[in-house]
mmCIF file of C-alpha atoms in Angstrom:
data_model
loop_
_atom_site.group_PDB
_atom_site.id
_atom_site.type_symbol
_atom_site.label_atom_id
_atom_site.label_comp_id
_atom_site.label_asym_id
_atom_site.label_seq_id
_atom_site.Cartn_x
_atom_site.Cartn_y
_atom_site.Cartn_z
ATOM 1 C CA MET C 876 94.222 95.587 101.118
ATOM 2 C CA SER C 877 91.033 94.325 99.579
ATOM 3 C CA GLY C 878 87.893 96.382 99.558
ATOM 4 C CA ASP C 879 86.143 93.798 101.787
ATOM 5 C CA ASP C 880 88.952 93.959 104.346
ATOM 6 C CA ARG C 881 88.889 97.723 104.424
ATOM 7 C CA GLU C 882 85.125 97.853 104.752
ATOM 8 C CA SER C 883 85.330 95.614 107.802
ATOM 9 C CA ASP C 884 88.054 97.864 109.217
ATOM 10 C CA GLY C 885 85.886 100.935 108.835
ATOM 11 C CA GLY C 886 87.843 102.421 105.922
ATOM 12 C CA SER C 887 89.396 105.886 106.211
ATOM 13 C CA GLY C 888 86.320 108.095 106.253
ATOM 14 C CA GLY C 889 85.099 107.927 103.324
ATOM 15 C CA GLU C 890 83.001 108.078 100.391
ATOM 16 C CA ALA C 891 85.707 110.255 98.823
ATOM 17 C CA ASP C 892 88.275 107.467 99.101
ATOM 18 C CA ALA C 893 86.066 104.868 97.435
ATOM 19 C CA THR C 894 85.165 107.243 94.637
ATOM 20 C CA ASP C 895 88.603 108.708 94.078
ATOM 21 C CA THR C 896 90.471 105.400 93.814
ATOM 22 C CA ALA C 897 87.796 103.255 92.181
ATOM 23 C CA ALA C 898 89.273 103.897 88.728
ATOM 24 C CA TRP C 899 92.523 102.143 89.675
ATOM 25 C CA ASP C 900 92.870 98.451 90.456
ATOM 26 C CA ALA C 901 96.414 98.364 91.855
ATOM 27 C CA VAL C 902 99.517 100.314 92.820
ATOM 28 C CA PHE C 903 102.770 98.343 92.723
ATOM 29 C CA TRP C 904 105.974 99.512 94.413
ATOM 30 C CA ASP C 905 109.608 98.668 93.829
ATOM 31 C CA ILE C 906 111.606 98.483 97.091
ATOM 32 C CA GLY C 907 115.156 99.742 96.502
ATOM 33 C CA GLY C 908 115.205 103.448 95.716
ATOM 34 C CA VAL C 909 111.429 103.775 96.119
ATOM 35 C CA ILE C 910 110.671 102.495 99.623
ATOM 36 C CA LEU C 911 114.245 101.829 100.763
ATOM 37 C CA GLU C 912 116.789 104.657 100.815
ATOM 38 C CA LEU C 913 119.715 103.226 98.829
ATOM 39 C CA GLU C 914 122.291 105.478 100.474
ATOM 40 C CA SER C 915 121.439 103.889 103.817
ATOM 41 C CA VAL C 916 122.122 100.443 102.335
ATOM 42 C CA GLN C 917 125.454 101.600 100.954
ATOM 43 C CA ALA C 918 126.354 102.957 104.398
ATOM 44 C CA ALA C 919 125.492 99.601 105.979
ATOM 45 C CA HIS C 920 127.676 97.731 103.494
ATOM 46 C CA ALA C 921 130.568 100.144 104.022
ATOM 47 C CA ALA C 922 130.370 99.710 107.806
ATOM 48 C CA PHE C 923 130.320 95.923 107.395
ATOM 49 C CA VAL C 924 133.340 96.014 105.082
ATOM 50 C CA GLU C 925 135.220 98.228 107.529
ATOM 51 C CA GLU C 926 134.592 95.653 110.245
ATOM 52 C CA LEU C 927 135.901 92.906 107.967
ATOM 53 C CA VAL C 928 139.084 94.902 107.380
ATOM 54 C CA GLU C 929 139.644 95.246 111.120
ATOM 55 C CA ASP C 930 138.715 91.677 112.072
ATOM 56 C CA HIS C 931 140.944 90.104 109.416
ATOM 57 C CA ASP C 932 143.818 92.611 109.574
ATOM 58 C CA LEU C 933 143.527 93.278 105.878
ATOM 59 C CA GLU C 934 146.189 95.458 104.306
ATOM 60 C CA LEU C 935 143.642 97.649 102.593
ATOM 61 C CA SER C 936 142.227 101.053 103.324
ATOM 62 C CA VAL C 937 138.504 101.111 103.964
ATOM 63 C CA GLU C 938 138.019 102.851 100.611
ATOM 64 C CA GLU C 939 139.987 100.150 98.788
ATOM 65 C CA ALA C 940 138.087 97.417 100.603
ATOM 66 C CA VAL C 941 134.692 98.932 99.770
ATOM 67 C CA ASP C 942 135.736 99.208 96.129
ATOM 68 C CA THR C 943 136.851 95.556 96.118
ATOM 69 C CA TRP C 944 133.564 94.488 97.700
ATOM 70 C CA ARG C 945 131.392 96.463 95.311
ATOM 71 C CA THR C 946 133.341 95.295 92.264
ATOM 72 C CA ALA C 947 133.035 91.632 93.255
ATOM 73 C CA VAL C 948 129.332 91.917 94.062
ATOM 74 C CA GLY C 949 128.596 93.874 90.881
ATOM 75 C CA THR C 950 130.521 91.425 88.698
ATOM 76 C CA HIS C 951 128.602 88.529 90.201
ATOM 77 C CA PHE C 952 125.279 90.131 89.296
ATOM 78 C CA ARG C 953 126.418 91.056 85.788
ATOM 79 C CA GLU C 954 127.403 87.459 85.081
ATOM 80 C CA ARG C 955 123.824 86.239 85.309
ATOM 81 C CA GLU C 956 122.120 85.249 82.087
ATOM 82 C CA GLY C 957 119.435 87.649 80.953
ATOM 83 C CA THR C 958 116.778 88.135 83.599
ATOM 84 C CA GLU C 959 117.665 84.985 85.529
ATOM 85 C CA PHE C 960 117.435 85.563 89.295
ATOM 86 C CA GLN C 961 120.745 85.893 91.104
ATOM 87 C CA SER C 962 120.608 85.833 94.885
ATOM 88 C CA ALA C 963 122.030 88.819 96.752
ATOM 89 C CA ARG C 964 123.046 86.379 99.510
ATOM 90 C CA GLU C 965 125.367 84.634 97.065
ATOM 91 C CA ALA C 966 126.688 87.943 95.736
ATOM 92 C CA TYR C 967 127.579 89.135 99.231
ATOM 93 C CA ALA C 968 129.384 85.854 99.923
ATOM 94 C CA VAL C 969 131.429 86.444 96.767
ATOM 95 C CA GLY C 970 132.245 89.932 98.029
ATOM 96 C CA VAL C 971 133.420 88.587 101.383
ATOM 97 C CA GLU C 972 135.620 85.981 99.707
ATOM 98 C CA ALA C 973 137.150 88.609 97.424
ATOM 99 C CA LEU C 974 138.082 90.658 100.484
ATOM 100 C CA VAL C 975 139.391 88.081 102.934
ATOM 101 C CA GLY C 976 140.818 85.636 100.389
ATOM 102 C CA GLU C 977 138.796 82.620 101.481
ATOM 103 C CA ASP C 978 135.254 81.307 101.462
ATOM 104 C CA LEU C 979 134.179 82.069 105.016
ATOM 105 C CA PRO C 980 131.408 80.020 106.627
ATOM 106 C CA ARG C 981 128.213 82.051 106.630
ATOM 107 C CA GLU C 982 127.923 81.962 110.423
ATOM 108 C CA ARG C 983 131.176 83.929 110.652
ATOM 109 C CA TRP C 984 129.941 86.960 108.732
ATOM 110 C CA VAL C 985 126.192 86.909 108.129
ATOM 111 C CA PRO C 986 125.222 87.974 111.697
ATOM 112 C CA ASP C 987 127.541 90.997 111.462
ATOM 113 C CA PHE C 988 126.237 91.859 108.001
ATOM 114 C CA GLU C 989 122.623 91.684 109.151
ATOM 115 C CA ARG C 990 123.392 93.749 112.243
ATOM 116 C CA HIS C 991 124.793 96.577 110.134
ATOM 117 C CA VAL C 992 121.861 96.444 107.731
ATOM 118 C CA GLU C 993 119.277 96.450 110.512
ATOM 119 C CA SER C 994 120.905 99.398 112.263
ATOM 120 C CA SER C 995 121.421 101.497 109.129
ATOM 121 C CA ILE C 996 118.636 101.097 106.603
ATOM 122 C CA GLU C 997 116.068 103.867 106.350
ATOM 123 C CA PRO C 998 112.906 104.346 104.300
ATOM 124 C CA ILE C 999 112.514 107.039 101.663
ATOM 125 C CA PRO C 1000 110.853 110.043 103.361
ATOM 126 C CA GLY C 1001 107.108 109.879 102.835
ATOM 127 C CA ALA C 1002 107.033 106.286 101.546
ATOM 128 C CA VAL C 1003 105.739 104.678 104.720
ATOM 129 C CA GLU C 1004 103.009 107.261 105.205
ATOM 130 C CA THR C 1005 101.908 106.967 101.568
ATOM 131 C CA ILE C 1006 101.739 103.169 101.733
ATOM 132 C CA GLU C 1007 99.693 103.373 104.921
ATOM 133 C CA GLU C 1008 97.273 105.827 103.313
ATOM 134 C CA LEU C 1009 96.872 103.694 100.180
ATOM 135 C CA ALA C 1010 96.226 100.641 102.337
ATOM 136 C CA ARG C 1011 93.158 102.376 103.763
ATOM 137 C CA ARG C 1012 91.667 102.725 100.301
ATOM 138 C CA ASP C 1013 89.835 100.408 97.952
ATOM 139 C CA ILE C 1014 92.903 99.605 95.861
ATOM 140 C CA HIS C 1015 95.352 96.707 95.759
ATOM 141 C CA VAL C 1016 98.772 97.695 97.141
ATOM 142 C CA GLY C 1017 101.616 95.442 96.017
ATOM 143 C CA VAL C 1018 105.386 95.077 95.738
ATOM 144 C CA VAL C 1019 107.292 94.032 92.611
ATOM 145 C CA SER C 1020 110.997 93.942 93.489
ATOM 146 C CA ASP C 1021 114.275 92.309 92.446
ATOM 147 C CA VAL C 1022 115.177 91.131 95.945
ATOM 148 C CA ASP C 1023 115.757 87.931 97.843
ATOM 149 C CA ASP C 1024 112.380 86.959 99.264
ATOM 150 C CA ASP C 1025 113.252 86.961 102.970
ATOM 151 C CA ALA C 1026 115.390 90.100 102.750
ATOM 152 C CA GLY C 1027 112.665 92.080 101.001
ATOM 153 C CA LYS C 1028 109.989 91.054 103.467
ATOM 154 C CA GLU C 1029 112.274 91.758 106.429
ATOM 155 C CA MET C 1030 112.914 95.295 105.138
ATOM 156 C CA LEU C 1031 109.195 95.947 104.825
ATOM 157 C CA GLU C 1032 108.647 94.487 108.289
ATOM 158 C CA ARG C 1033 111.338 96.737 109.737
ATOM 159 C CA PHE C 1034 109.648 99.784 108.223
ATOM 160 C CA GLY C 1035 106.294 98.658 109.627
ATOM 161 C CA VAL C 1036 104.545 98.305 106.268
ATOM 162 C CA ARG C 1037 104.695 94.611 105.423
ATOM 163 C CA GLU C 1038 101.125 94.053 106.572
ATOM 164 C CA GLN C 1039 99.953 97.026 104.523
ATOM 165 C CA PHE C 1040 100.720 95.191 101.292
ATOM 166 C CA ASP C 1041 98.164 92.879 99.744
ATOM 167 C CA SER C 1042 100.844 91.090 97.719
ATOM 168 C CA ILE C 1043 104.632 90.884 97.571
ATOM 169 C CA THR C 1044 106.246 89.607 94.370
ATOM 170 C CA THR C 1045 110.007 89.073 94.494
ATOM 171 C CA SER C 1046 112.514 87.902 91.935
ATOM 172 C CA GLU C 1047 113.496 84.962 94.110
ATOM 173 C CA GLU C 1048 109.891 83.793 94.101
ATOM 174 C CA VAL C 1049 109.473 84.170 90.323
ATOM 175 C CA GLY C 1050 113.016 83.137 89.371
ATOM 176 C CA ARG C 1051 113.359 86.188 87.115
ATOM 177 C CA THR C 1052 114.154 89.869 87.472
ATOM 178 C CA LYS C 1053 112.483 92.904 85.976
ATOM 179 C CA PRO C 1054 111.845 93.737 83.177
ATOM 180 C CA ASP C 1055 110.924 90.095 82.569
ATOM 181 C CA HIS C 1056 107.193 89.909 81.883
ATOM 182 C CA ALA C 1057 106.870 87.070 84.394
ATOM 183 C CA MET C 1058 107.440 89.507 87.253
ATOM 184 C CA PHE C 1059 104.569 91.762 86.247
ATOM 185 C CA GLU C 1060 102.314 88.898 85.164
ATOM 186 C CA THR C 1061 102.711 87.300 88.597
ATOM 187 C CA ALA C 1062 101.946 90.570 90.397
ATOM 188 C CA LEU C 1063 98.880 91.271 88.241
ATOM 189 C CA ALA C 1064 97.562 87.752 88.818
ATOM 190 C CA LYS C 1065 97.917 88.107 92.581
ATOM 191 C CA ALA C 1066 96.080 91.434 92.459
ATOM 192 C CA ASP C 1067 93.470 90.226 89.951
ATOM 193 C CA ALA C 1068 94.133 93.614 88.374
ATOM 194 C CA ALA C 1069 93.890 94.911 84.828
ATOM 195 C CA PRO C 1070 97.268 96.270 83.679
ATOM 196 C CA GLU C 1071 95.714 99.395 82.172
ATOM 197 C CA ARG C 1072 94.200 100.142 85.589
ATOM 198 C CA SER C 1073 97.467 99.653 87.470
ATOM 199 C CA LEU C 1074 100.484 101.766 88.413
ATOM 200 C CA MET C 1075 104.119 100.680 88.885
ATOM 201 C CA ILE C 1076 106.413 103.004 90.864
ATOM 202 C CA GLY C 1077 110.103 102.524 90.110
ATOM 203 C CA ASP C 1078 113.482 104.253 90.114
ATOM 204 C CA ARG C 1079 114.935 102.459 87.070
ATOM 205 C CA TYR C 1080 113.611 103.232 83.611
ATOM 206 C CA ASP C 1081 114.382 99.996 81.753
ATOM 207 C CA HIS C 1082 113.551 97.611 84.571
ATOM 208 C CA ASP C 1083 110.637 99.227 86.359
ATOM 209 C CA VAL C 1084 109.010 101.815 84.123
ATOM 210 C CA LYS C 1085 109.573 100.408 80.640
ATOM 211 C CA GLY C 1086 109.107 96.848 81.883
ATOM 212 C CA ALA C 1087 105.737 97.767 83.332
ATOM 213 C CA ASP C 1088 104.755 99.745 80.247
ATOM 214 C CA GLU C 1089 105.413 96.715 78.037
ATOM 215 C CA MET C 1090 102.757 94.906 80.060
ATOM 216 C CA GLY C 1091 100.293 97.787 79.714
ATOM 217 C CA ILE C 1092 100.891 99.056 83.266
ATOM 218 C CA HIS C 1093 101.272 102.805 83.800
ATOM 219 C CA GLY C 1094 104.900 103.520 84.732
ATOM 220 C CA VAL C 1095 105.512 106.020 87.531
ATOM 221 C CA ALA C 1096 109.086 107.338 87.483
ATOM 222 C CA PHE C 1097 110.580 108.200 90.861
ATOM 223 C CA GLY C 1098 114.126 109.246 90.016
ATOM 224 C CA ALA C 1099 114.084 107.073 86.890
ATOM 225 C CA ASP C 1100 115.352 108.407 83.560
ATOM 226 C CA ASP C 1101 112.944 110.023 81.133
ATOM 227 C CA GLY C 1102 111.517 108.067 78.229
ATOM 228 C CA PRO C 1103 108.305 107.351 76.340
ATOM 229 C CA ALA C 1104 107.240 104.734 78.895
ATOM 230 C CA VAL C 1105 106.926 107.304 81.690
ATOM 231 C CA ALA C 1106 103.222 107.855 82.245
ATOM 232 C CA TYR C 1107 103.754 109.889 85.407
ATOM 233 C CA ARG C 1108 106.756 111.426 87.145
ATOM 234 C CA ILE C 1109 106.832 112.074 90.878
ATOM 235 C CA GLU C 1110 109.337 113.868 93.081
ATOM 236 C CA SER C 1111 108.076 112.365 96.338
ATOM 237 C CA PRO C 1112 106.091 109.237 97.241
ATOM 238 C CA GLU C 1113 103.165 111.334 98.464
ATOM 239 C CA GLU C 1114 102.485 112.418 94.881
ATOM 240 C CA VAL C 1115 101.199 108.914 94.165
ATOM 241 C CA LEU C 1116 98.125 109.863 96.168
ATOM 242 C CA GLU C 1117 97.479 112.750 93.788
ATOM 243 C CA ILE C 1118 97.592 110.355 90.825
ATOM 244 C CA VAL C 1119 95.078 107.903 92.294
ATOM 245 C CA GLU C 1120 92.804 110.724 93.406
ATOM 246 C CA ARG C 1121 92.874 113.021 90.371
ATOM 247 C CA GLU C 1122 93.871 110.956 87.354
ATOM 248 C CA GLN C 1123 91.809 108.471 85.392
ATOM 249 C CA PRO C 1124 93.566 105.472 83.804
ATOM 250 C CA ASN C 1125 93.622 105.225 80.027
ATOM 251 C CA SER C 1126 91.755 102.116 79.017
#
């Protein structure tokens, strides 16, 4: 949220907030594995696949069906060229076809898929509260995520934080995935932020942390592998608040 918006909202008490965060222009968040608990997504997909097995009388165990689904979806993503965007919607359709042996009309499976996702997905503990706290401060709060545009925004809406973000940059919008520079360039332009005064929180080293570092953004590893691009490592989302309060960006 912009400083003007927060001033009109009354802020969060404080002179301390304005002073503590003034050194940083922006904090960018990945979604999967940082805001969204990935195990909850996997559970949703497994429940959907189990329903497909039952509805189509497939001669597969649930474990075999889940493996078939994940293999088909993963292969579809791996076949993309470089950082070219590949829609998850299309990947899931490929997974359904691999399971049932035919290209089902979307209206026959998408509502069930969405129902399982909506009932299962959960946020990472502490992520929502941290985003809400950052949104009360004089700092741009953004998303940079390799998701389909609608799906990403719907997840944030479900967790009650979509309106807390000043900008949302998705791979579908940009046409590229991280670590393509276009993803970070787009996010920085929306934020009108200097890269050296920005943070990127991610769970994948090459895509999130190293990709951000190549653009001069400070990479914050949350479960990501170690490497020279890691400027900060956190064990919980709340630790981001400690960075913006206590650390000064290297210019």
